[in-house]
Structure formats: C-alpha cells, structure tokens
PDB file of C-alpha atoms in Angstrom:
ATOM      1  CA  MET A   2      -8.985  -8.370 -19.938  1.00 78.00           C
ATOM      2  CA  ASN A   3     -11.378  -8.258 -22.810  1.00 90.00           C
ATOM      3  CA  LYS A   4     -14.130  -5.687 -22.714  1.00 93.00           C
ATOM      4  CA  THR A   5     -16.819  -8.720 -22.164  1.00 93.00           C
ATOM      5  CA  LYS A   6     -14.731  -9.600 -19.247  1.00 94.00           C
ATOM      6  CA  LYS A   7     -14.644  -6.427 -17.519  1.00 93.00           C
ATOM      7  CA  LEU A   8     -17.993  -5.821 -17.747  1.00 95.00           C
ATOM      8  CA  ILE A   9     -18.578  -9.226 -16.395  1.00 95.00           C
ATOM      9  CA  PHE A  10     -15.894  -8.553 -13.736  1.00 94.00           C
ATOM     10  CA  ASP A  11     -17.261  -4.973 -12.697  1.00 93.00           C
ATOM     11  CA  ALA A  12     -20.641  -6.481 -12.415  1.00 95.00           C
ATOM     12  CA  SER A  13     -19.809  -9.478 -10.407  1.00 95.00           C
ATOM     13  CA  ILE A  14     -18.076  -7.186  -7.858  1.00 93.00           C
ATOM     14  CA  LYS A  15     -20.876  -5.214  -7.654  1.00 93.00           C
ATOM     15  CA  SER A  16     -23.746  -8.322  -7.218  1.00 94.00           C
ATOM     16  CA  PHE A  17     -21.335  -9.974  -4.567  1.00 92.00           C
ATOM     17  CA  SER A  18     -20.589  -6.697  -2.677  1.00 90.00           C
ATOM     18  CA  GLN A  19     -24.330  -5.900  -2.781  1.00 90.00           C
ATOM     19  CA  LYS A  20     -26.033  -8.992  -2.063  1.00 91.00           C
ATOM     20  CA  GLY A  21     -23.238 -11.600  -1.007  1.00 89.00           C
ATOM     21  CA  PHE A  22     -21.789 -14.501  -3.214  1.00 90.00           C
ATOM     22  CA  HIS A  23     -24.945 -16.935  -2.444  1.00 91.00           C
ATOM     23  CA  LYS A  24     -27.640 -14.390  -2.960  1.00 94.00           C
ATOM     24  CA  SER A  25     -26.201 -13.347  -6.221  1.00 94.00           C
ATOM     25  CA  THR A  26     -27.147 -15.301  -9.519  1.00 95.00           C
ATOM     26  CA  MET A  27     -25.965 -15.612 -12.918  1.00 96.00           C
ATOM     27  CA  ASP A  28     -29.050 -13.941 -14.333  1.00 95.00           C
ATOM     28  CA  GLU A  29     -28.407 -10.916 -12.294  1.00 95.00           C
ATOM     29  CA  ILE A  30     -24.634 -10.680 -12.991  1.00 96.00           C
ATOM     30  CA  ALA A  31     -25.435 -11.137 -16.700  1.00 96.00           C
ATOM     31  CA  ASP A  32     -27.783  -8.638 -16.264  1.00 95.00           C
ATOM     32  CA  MET A  33     -25.636  -5.985 -14.210  1.00 95.00           C
ATOM     33  CA  ALA A  34     -23.048  -6.494 -17.193  1.00 96.00           C
ATOM     34  CA  GLY A  35     -25.244  -6.100 -19.962  1.00 96.00           C
ATOM     35  CA  VAL A  36     -24.417  -9.410 -21.289  1.00 96.00           C
ATOM     36  CA  ALA A  37     -26.659 -12.222 -22.594  1.00 95.00           C
ATOM     37  CA  LYS A  38     -26.554 -15.328 -20.137  1.00 93.00           C
ATOM     38  CA  GLY A  39     -25.118 -17.453 -22.749  1.00 94.00           C
ATOM     39  CA  THR A  40     -22.036 -15.173 -23.292  1.00 94.00           C
ATOM     40  CA  LEU A  41     -21.563 -15.405 -19.115  1.00 94.00           C
ATOM     41  CA  TYR A  42     -21.587 -18.827 -19.652  1.00 95.00           C
ATOM     42  CA  TYR A  43     -19.558 -19.097 -22.592  1.00 95.00           C
ATOM     43  CA  HIS A  44     -16.829 -17.431 -20.403  1.00 95.00           C
ATOM     44  CA  PHE A  45     -17.587 -18.763 -17.063  1.00 95.00           C
ATOM     45  CA  LYS A  46     -19.176 -22.211 -15.972  1.00 95.00           C
ATOM     46  CA  SER A  47     -20.431 -21.199 -12.532  1.00 94.00           C
ATOM     47  CA  LYS A  48     -20.296 -18.030  -9.882  1.00 94.00           C
ATOM     48  CA  GLU A  49     -17.168 -19.819  -8.458  1.00 92.00           C
ATOM     49  CA  ASP A  50     -15.743 -19.933 -11.404  1.00 94.00           C
ATOM     50  CA  ILE A  51     -16.508 -16.141 -11.645  1.00 95.00           C
ATOM     51  CA  PHE A  52     -15.402 -15.381  -7.987  1.00 94.00           C
ATOM     52  CA  LYS A  53     -11.951 -17.218  -8.888  1.00 93.00           C
ATOM     53  CA  PHE A  54     -11.930 -14.797 -11.892  1.00 95.00           C
ATOM     54  CA  ILE A  55     -12.365 -11.333  -9.722  1.00 94.00           C
ATOM     55  CA  ILE A  56      -9.793 -12.419  -7.129  1.00 93.00           C
ATOM     56  CA  ASP A  57      -7.236 -13.547  -9.144  1.00 94.00           C
ATOM     57  CA  GLU A  58      -7.633 -10.484 -11.425  1.00 92.00           C
ATOM     58  CA  GLY A  59      -7.999  -7.906  -8.357  1.00 91.00           C
ATOM     59  CA  VAL A  60      -5.003  -9.126  -6.631  1.00 93.00           C
ATOM     60  CA  LYS A  61      -2.811  -9.382  -9.427  1.00 93.00           C
ATOM     61  CA  ARG A  62      -3.769  -5.823 -10.172  1.00 91.00           C
ATOM     62  CA  ILE A  63      -2.531  -5.144  -6.878  1.00 93.00           C
ATOM     63  CA  GLU A  64       0.684  -6.855  -7.083  1.00 95.00           C
ATOM     64  CA  ASP A  65       1.270  -5.493 -10.244  1.00 96.00           C
ATOM     65  CA  GLU A  66       0.844  -1.922  -9.465  1.00 95.00           C
ATOM     66  CA  ILE A  67       3.292  -2.715  -6.472  1.00 96.00           C
ATOM     67  CA  ASN A  68       5.923  -4.292  -8.356  1.00 96.00           C
ATOM     68  CA  GLU A  69       5.820  -1.299 -10.995  1.00 97.00           C
ATOM     69  CA  LYS A  70       5.830   1.151  -8.499  1.00 96.00           C
ATOM     70  CA  THR A  71       8.972  -0.347  -6.556  1.00 97.00           C
ATOM     71  CA  LYS A  72      10.743  -1.812  -9.157  1.00 96.00           C
ATOM     72  CA  ASN A  73      13.648   0.776  -9.075  1.00 96.00           C
ATOM     73  CA  MET A  74      13.237   1.593  -5.127  1.00 96.00           C
ATOM     74  CA  LEU A  75      16.231   0.587  -3.083  1.00 95.00           C
ATOM     75  CA  ASP A  76      15.151   1.650   0.757  1.00 96.00           C
ATOM     76  CA  PRO A  77      12.783  -0.973   2.100  1.00 95.00           C
ATOM     77  CA  VAL A  78      10.804   1.678   3.933  1.00 93.00           C
ATOM     78  CA  ASN A  79      10.200   3.271   0.708  1.00 95.00           C
ATOM     79  CA  LYS A  80       8.908   0.068  -0.813  1.00 96.00           C
ATOM     80  CA  LEU A  81       6.560  -0.746   2.455  1.00 95.00           C
ATOM     81  CA  ARG A  82       5.323   2.651   2.251  1.00 95.00           C
ATOM     82  CA  ALA A  83       4.023   2.399  -1.707  1.00 95.00           C
ATOM     83  CA  VAL A  84       2.459  -0.876  -0.594  1.00 95.00           C
ATOM     84  CA  CYS A  85       0.818   1.090   1.796  1.00 93.00           C
ATOM     85  CA  GLU A  86      -0.369   3.619  -0.389  1.00 93.00           C
ATOM     86  CA  ILE A  87      -1.358   1.486  -3.423  1.00 93.00           C
ATOM     87  CA  GLN A  88      -3.395  -0.930  -0.990  1.00 91.00           C
ATOM     88  CA  MET A  89      -5.160   1.708   0.644  1.00 89.00           C
ATOM     89  CA  GLN A  90      -5.989   3.869  -2.431  1.00 90.00           C
ATOM     90  CA  LEU A  91      -7.371   0.824  -4.020  1.00 89.00           C
ATOM     91  CA  ALA A  92      -9.393  -0.277  -0.846  1.00 87.00           C
ATOM     92  CA  ILE A  93     -10.748   3.213  -1.147  1.00 86.00           C
ATOM     93  CA  ASN A  94     -11.437   3.506  -5.030  1.00 87.00           C
ATOM     94  CA  HIS A  95     -12.531   0.123  -5.167  1.00 88.00           C
ATOM     95  CA  LEU A  96     -14.365  -0.779  -1.913  1.00 88.00           C
ATOM     96  CA  GLU A  97     -16.833  -3.137  -3.606  1.00 90.00           C
ATOM     97  CA  PHE A  98     -13.836  -5.461  -4.164  1.00 90.00           C
ATOM     98  CA  PHE A  99     -12.378  -5.314  -1.044  1.00 89.00           C
ATOM     99  CA  LYS A 100     -15.791  -6.098   0.864  1.00 88.00           C
ATOM    100  CA  THR A 101     -16.255  -9.393  -1.247  1.00 89.00           C
ATOM    101  CA  MET A 102     -12.662 -10.390  -0.781  1.00 90.00           C
ATOM    102  CA  LEU A 103     -12.889  -9.735   2.771  1.00 88.00           C
ATOM    103  CA  SER A 104     -16.433 -11.093   3.043  1.00 87.00           C
ATOM    104  CA  GLN A 105     -15.325 -14.705   1.608  1.00 89.00           C
ATOM    105  CA  LEU A 106     -12.367 -15.064   4.251  1.00 87.00           C
ATOM    106  CA  TRP A 107     -14.000 -17.254   6.546  1.00 88.00           C
ATOM    107  CA  GLY A 108     -15.533 -21.101   5.553  1.00 86.00           C
ATOM    108  CA  ASP A 109     -14.254 -24.154   4.084  1.00 88.00           C
ATOM    109  CA  GLU A 110     -15.473 -23.970   0.546  1.00 88.00           C
ATOM    110  CA  GLU A 111     -13.215 -23.962  -2.383  1.00 88.00           C
ATOM    111  CA  ARG A 112     -13.534 -20.275  -3.063  1.00 89.00           C
ATOM    112  CA  GLN A 113     -12.650 -19.209   0.328  1.00 91.00           C
ATOM    113  CA  HIS A 114      -9.572 -21.866  -0.053  1.00 92.00           C
ATOM    114  CA  GLN A 115      -8.922 -20.187  -3.436  1.00 92.00           C
ATOM    115  CA  LEU A 116      -9.314 -16.451  -2.056  1.00 93.00           C
ATOM    116  CA  ARG A 117      -6.577 -17.418   0.721  1.00 94.00           C
ATOM    117  CA  ASN A 118      -4.130 -18.886  -1.379  1.00 94.00           C
ATOM    118  CA  VAL A 119      -4.216 -15.945  -3.500  1.00 94.00           C
ATOM    119  CA  LEU A 120      -3.597 -13.714  -0.625  1.00 95.00           C
ATOM    120  CA  SER A 121      -0.833 -15.607   0.571  1.00 95.00           C
ATOM    121  CA  ARG A 122       0.763 -14.836  -2.843  1.00 95.00           C
ATOM    122  CA  TYR A 123       0.375 -11.372  -1.928  1.00 95.00           C
ATOM    123  CA  PHE A 124       1.533 -11.511   1.690  1.00 96.00           C
ATOM    124  CA  LYS A 125       4.701 -13.076   0.268  1.00 97.00           C
ATOM    125  CA  LEU A 126       5.142  -9.778  -1.616  1.00 96.00           C
ATOM    126  CA  ILE A 127       4.952  -8.146   1.384  1.00 96.00           C
ATOM    127  CA  GLU A 128       7.184 -10.728   3.475  1.00 97.00           C
ATOM    128  CA  GLY A 129       9.941  -9.814   0.908  1.00 96.00           C
ATOM    129  CA  PHE A 130       9.899  -6.254   1.474  1.00 96.00           C
ATOM    130  CA  LEU A 131       9.758  -6.777   5.253  1.00 95.00           C
ATOM    131  CA  LYS A 132      12.567  -9.128   4.740  1.00 96.00           C
ATOM    132  CA  GLU A 133      14.607  -6.097   3.231  1.00 96.00           C
ATOM    133  CA  ALA A 134      14.119  -3.887   6.028  1.00 94.00           C
ATOM    134  CA  ALA A 135      14.888  -6.774   8.564  1.00 94.00           C
ATOM    135  CA  ASP A 136      18.052  -7.305   6.754  1.00 95.00           C
ATOM    136  CA  ASP A 137      19.033  -3.588   6.932  1.00 94.00           C
ATOM    137  CA  GLY A 138      18.258  -4.175  10.487  1.00 91.00           C
ATOM    138  CA  LEU A 139      15.253  -1.344  10.438  1.00 90.00           C
ATOM    139  CA  ILE A 140      12.869  -4.470  11.740  1.00 87.00           C
ATOM    140  CA  ALA A 141      13.578  -7.287  13.903  1.00 85.00           C
ATOM    141  CA  ASP A 142      13.096 -10.807  11.785  1.00 85.00           C
ATOM    142  CA  ASP A 143      11.152 -12.684  14.475  1.00 85.00           C
ATOM    143  CA  ASN A 144       8.470 -14.062  12.256  1.00 92.00           C
ATOM    144  CA  LEU A 145       8.213 -12.179   9.125  1.00 95.00           C
ATOM    145  CA  GLU A 146       5.528 -14.147   7.646  1.00 95.00           C
ATOM    146  CA  ILE A 147       3.131 -13.411  10.483  1.00 94.00           C
ATOM    147  CA  MET A 148       4.357  -9.683  10.190  1.00 92.00           C
ATOM    148  CA  ALA A 149       3.244  -9.636   6.533  1.00 94.00           C
ATOM    149  CA  PHE A 150      -0.278 -10.997   7.737  1.00 94.00           C
ATOM    150  CA  ASN A 151      -0.354  -7.989  10.737  1.00 91.00           C
ATOM    151  CA  PHE A 152       0.933  -5.464   7.977  1.00 91.00           C
ATOM    152  CA  PHE A 153      -1.999  -6.099   5.657  1.00 93.00           C
ATOM    153  CA  GLY A 154      -4.482  -5.982   8.768  1.00 92.00           C
ATOM    154  CA  VAL A 155      -2.823  -2.888  10.033  1.00 91.00           C
ATOM    155  CA  MET A 156      -3.727  -1.570   6.409  1.00 91.00           C
ATOM    156  CA  THR A 157      -7.393  -3.050   5.810  1.00 90.00           C
ATOM    157  CA  SER A 158      -8.337  -1.551   9.398  1.00 91.00           C
ATOM    158  CA  THR A 159      -6.702   1.759   8.549  1.00 90.00           C
ATOM    159  CA  VAL A 160      -9.104   1.901   5.153  1.00 88.00           C
ATOM    160  CA  VAL A 161     -11.773   1.104   7.750  1.00 89.00           C
ATOM    161  CA  TYR A 162     -11.127   3.983   9.807  1.00 89.00           C
ATOM    162  CA  SER A 163     -10.590   6.138   6.529  1.00 88.00           C
ATOM    163  CA  LEU A 164     -14.290   5.254   5.497  1.00 86.00           C
ATOM    164  CA  ILE A 165     -15.839   5.883   9.026  1.00 91.00           C
ATOM    165  CA  HIS A 166     -13.911   9.358   9.123  1.00 90.00           C
ATOM    166  CA  LYS A 167     -14.209  10.071   5.755  1.00 87.00           C
ATOM    167  CA  GLU A 168     -10.422  10.793   5.317  1.00 78.00           C
ATOM    168  CA  LYS A 169      -8.880  10.647   2.157  1.00 78.00           C
ATOM    169  CA  ASP A 170      -5.727  11.853   2.814  1.00 87.00           C
ATOM    170  CA  ILE A 171      -3.826   8.777   1.701  1.00 89.00           C
ATOM    171  CA  SER A 172      -0.537  10.209   2.263  1.00 90.00           C
ATOM    172  CA  GLN A 173      -1.433  10.915   5.896  1.00 91.00           C
ATOM    173  CA  LEU A 174      -2.955   7.698   6.273  1.00 91.00           C
ATOM    174  CA  THR A 175       0.273   6.121   5.178  1.00 92.00           C
ATOM    175  CA  GLU A 176       2.711   7.714   7.506  1.00 92.00           C
ATOM    176  CA  THR A 177       0.372   7.055  10.502  1.00 90.00           C
ATOM    177  CA  LEU A 178       0.251   3.345   9.717  1.00 89.00           C
ATOM    178  CA  LEU A 179       3.729   3.432   8.712  1.00 89.00           C
ATOM    179  CA  GLY A 180       5.057   5.090  11.748  1.00 87.00           C
ATOM    180  CA  PHE A 181       2.796   2.629  13.890  1.00 85.00           C
ATOM    181  CA  VAL A 182       4.254  -0.199  12.338  1.00 82.00           C
ATOM    182  CA  MET A 183       7.965   0.785  12.638  1.00 81.00           C
ATOM    183  CA  ARG A 184       7.632   1.380  16.091  1.00 80.00           C
ATOM    184  CA  GLY A 185       5.798  -1.688  16.667  1.00 72.00           C
ATOM    185  CA  ILE A 186       8.089  -4.015  15.060  1.00 56.00           C
ATOM    186  CA  GLY A 187      11.230  -1.751  14.774  1.00 54.00           C
ATOM    187  CA  ARG A 188      14.183  -2.033  16.842  1.00 56.00           C
TER     188      ARG A 188
END
C-alpha cells in the first residue's frame, strides 16, 4: 500500500470508528488524512469504495499474518492458538478497525454484503484449521463452518472482556479461550 493510501486507510478507519459510516464525510477523511480532496477522489470514488478498501486490506493483513505464522506448523491446535493470538492482538492494537468492521455487519447495503463476503473468506481459513483438528480426532466434525463462525465470536467476545477488564496478557487470554473452545467442541 502506498503512503497516500495508508494515510487514507488510517484516517477513514478513525472517522468511521468515531462518527460512524453515515456521519463520516469525504471532506473529513481527506482532512484527517492530510490530503487534498482531489487526491482522495483520485484514489476512491466514494465512501463505499474506501470502506471496501479498508475491509479488504484489514482482513487481508490478518490472513497474511496467520498464514505466515502457521505455514510451518503441523499441530492444528497450535494453528488455532496462533489464530487466537493474532486476531486478539490485532483487535486490541487496532480497535478502531475492529469497531468499524463489527458495526457494519448488519444491514442490507452493498458494504455490509461485501464485508460479510470478506469475513466468509477469513472464516474459511479458520474452518481449514478446524478441519485439520477434526481429521486428527481432536475435535468433533459436526459442522465445521458453524464452528468457525463460533470460534470468531468467542475470540471477539474475549477481546471485549480484555477491554472491560484492561487485560492485555494475550497468552493468558488465548489459553483460556482455547481451553474453553476445545472443551466445548472437543471429544
């Protein structure tokens, strides 16, 4: 991502997180990014375009980091542990991105459909790790697609817990979460 797009990426996340998607304006995003309005429109034709960009880039970063960390791992539980650690750390460190993403899950507008499609791709990554664990007999294989969504939900609610309780020990949160998930879906 070039420098200008990175500035717009950060500014739009901040604006969407603070004001919501509908109340944010292209003028404010340009202002926050420190770029001319024309520069903003050169890169993006609308707020919808910007939203699509930040979701695509944000989720891609998570997927890339998970793939990089897990590429040499053999144990599926360690892969799930890596998913937890990475997602929770990124959620805590980039809370505005996660707030923006989660706030736009519901609705029937194009951006909400696009967000759900991008997240579905991420859930497939999680589902793949769950399948490996099921193939090794470590978890039940009843409905891995739903389990992937539930896994994401448990991670997200653990982040909420960490924010409320100001708990930043990602390793401890991960072990607690993984223990809960494995006992809940384990054999």
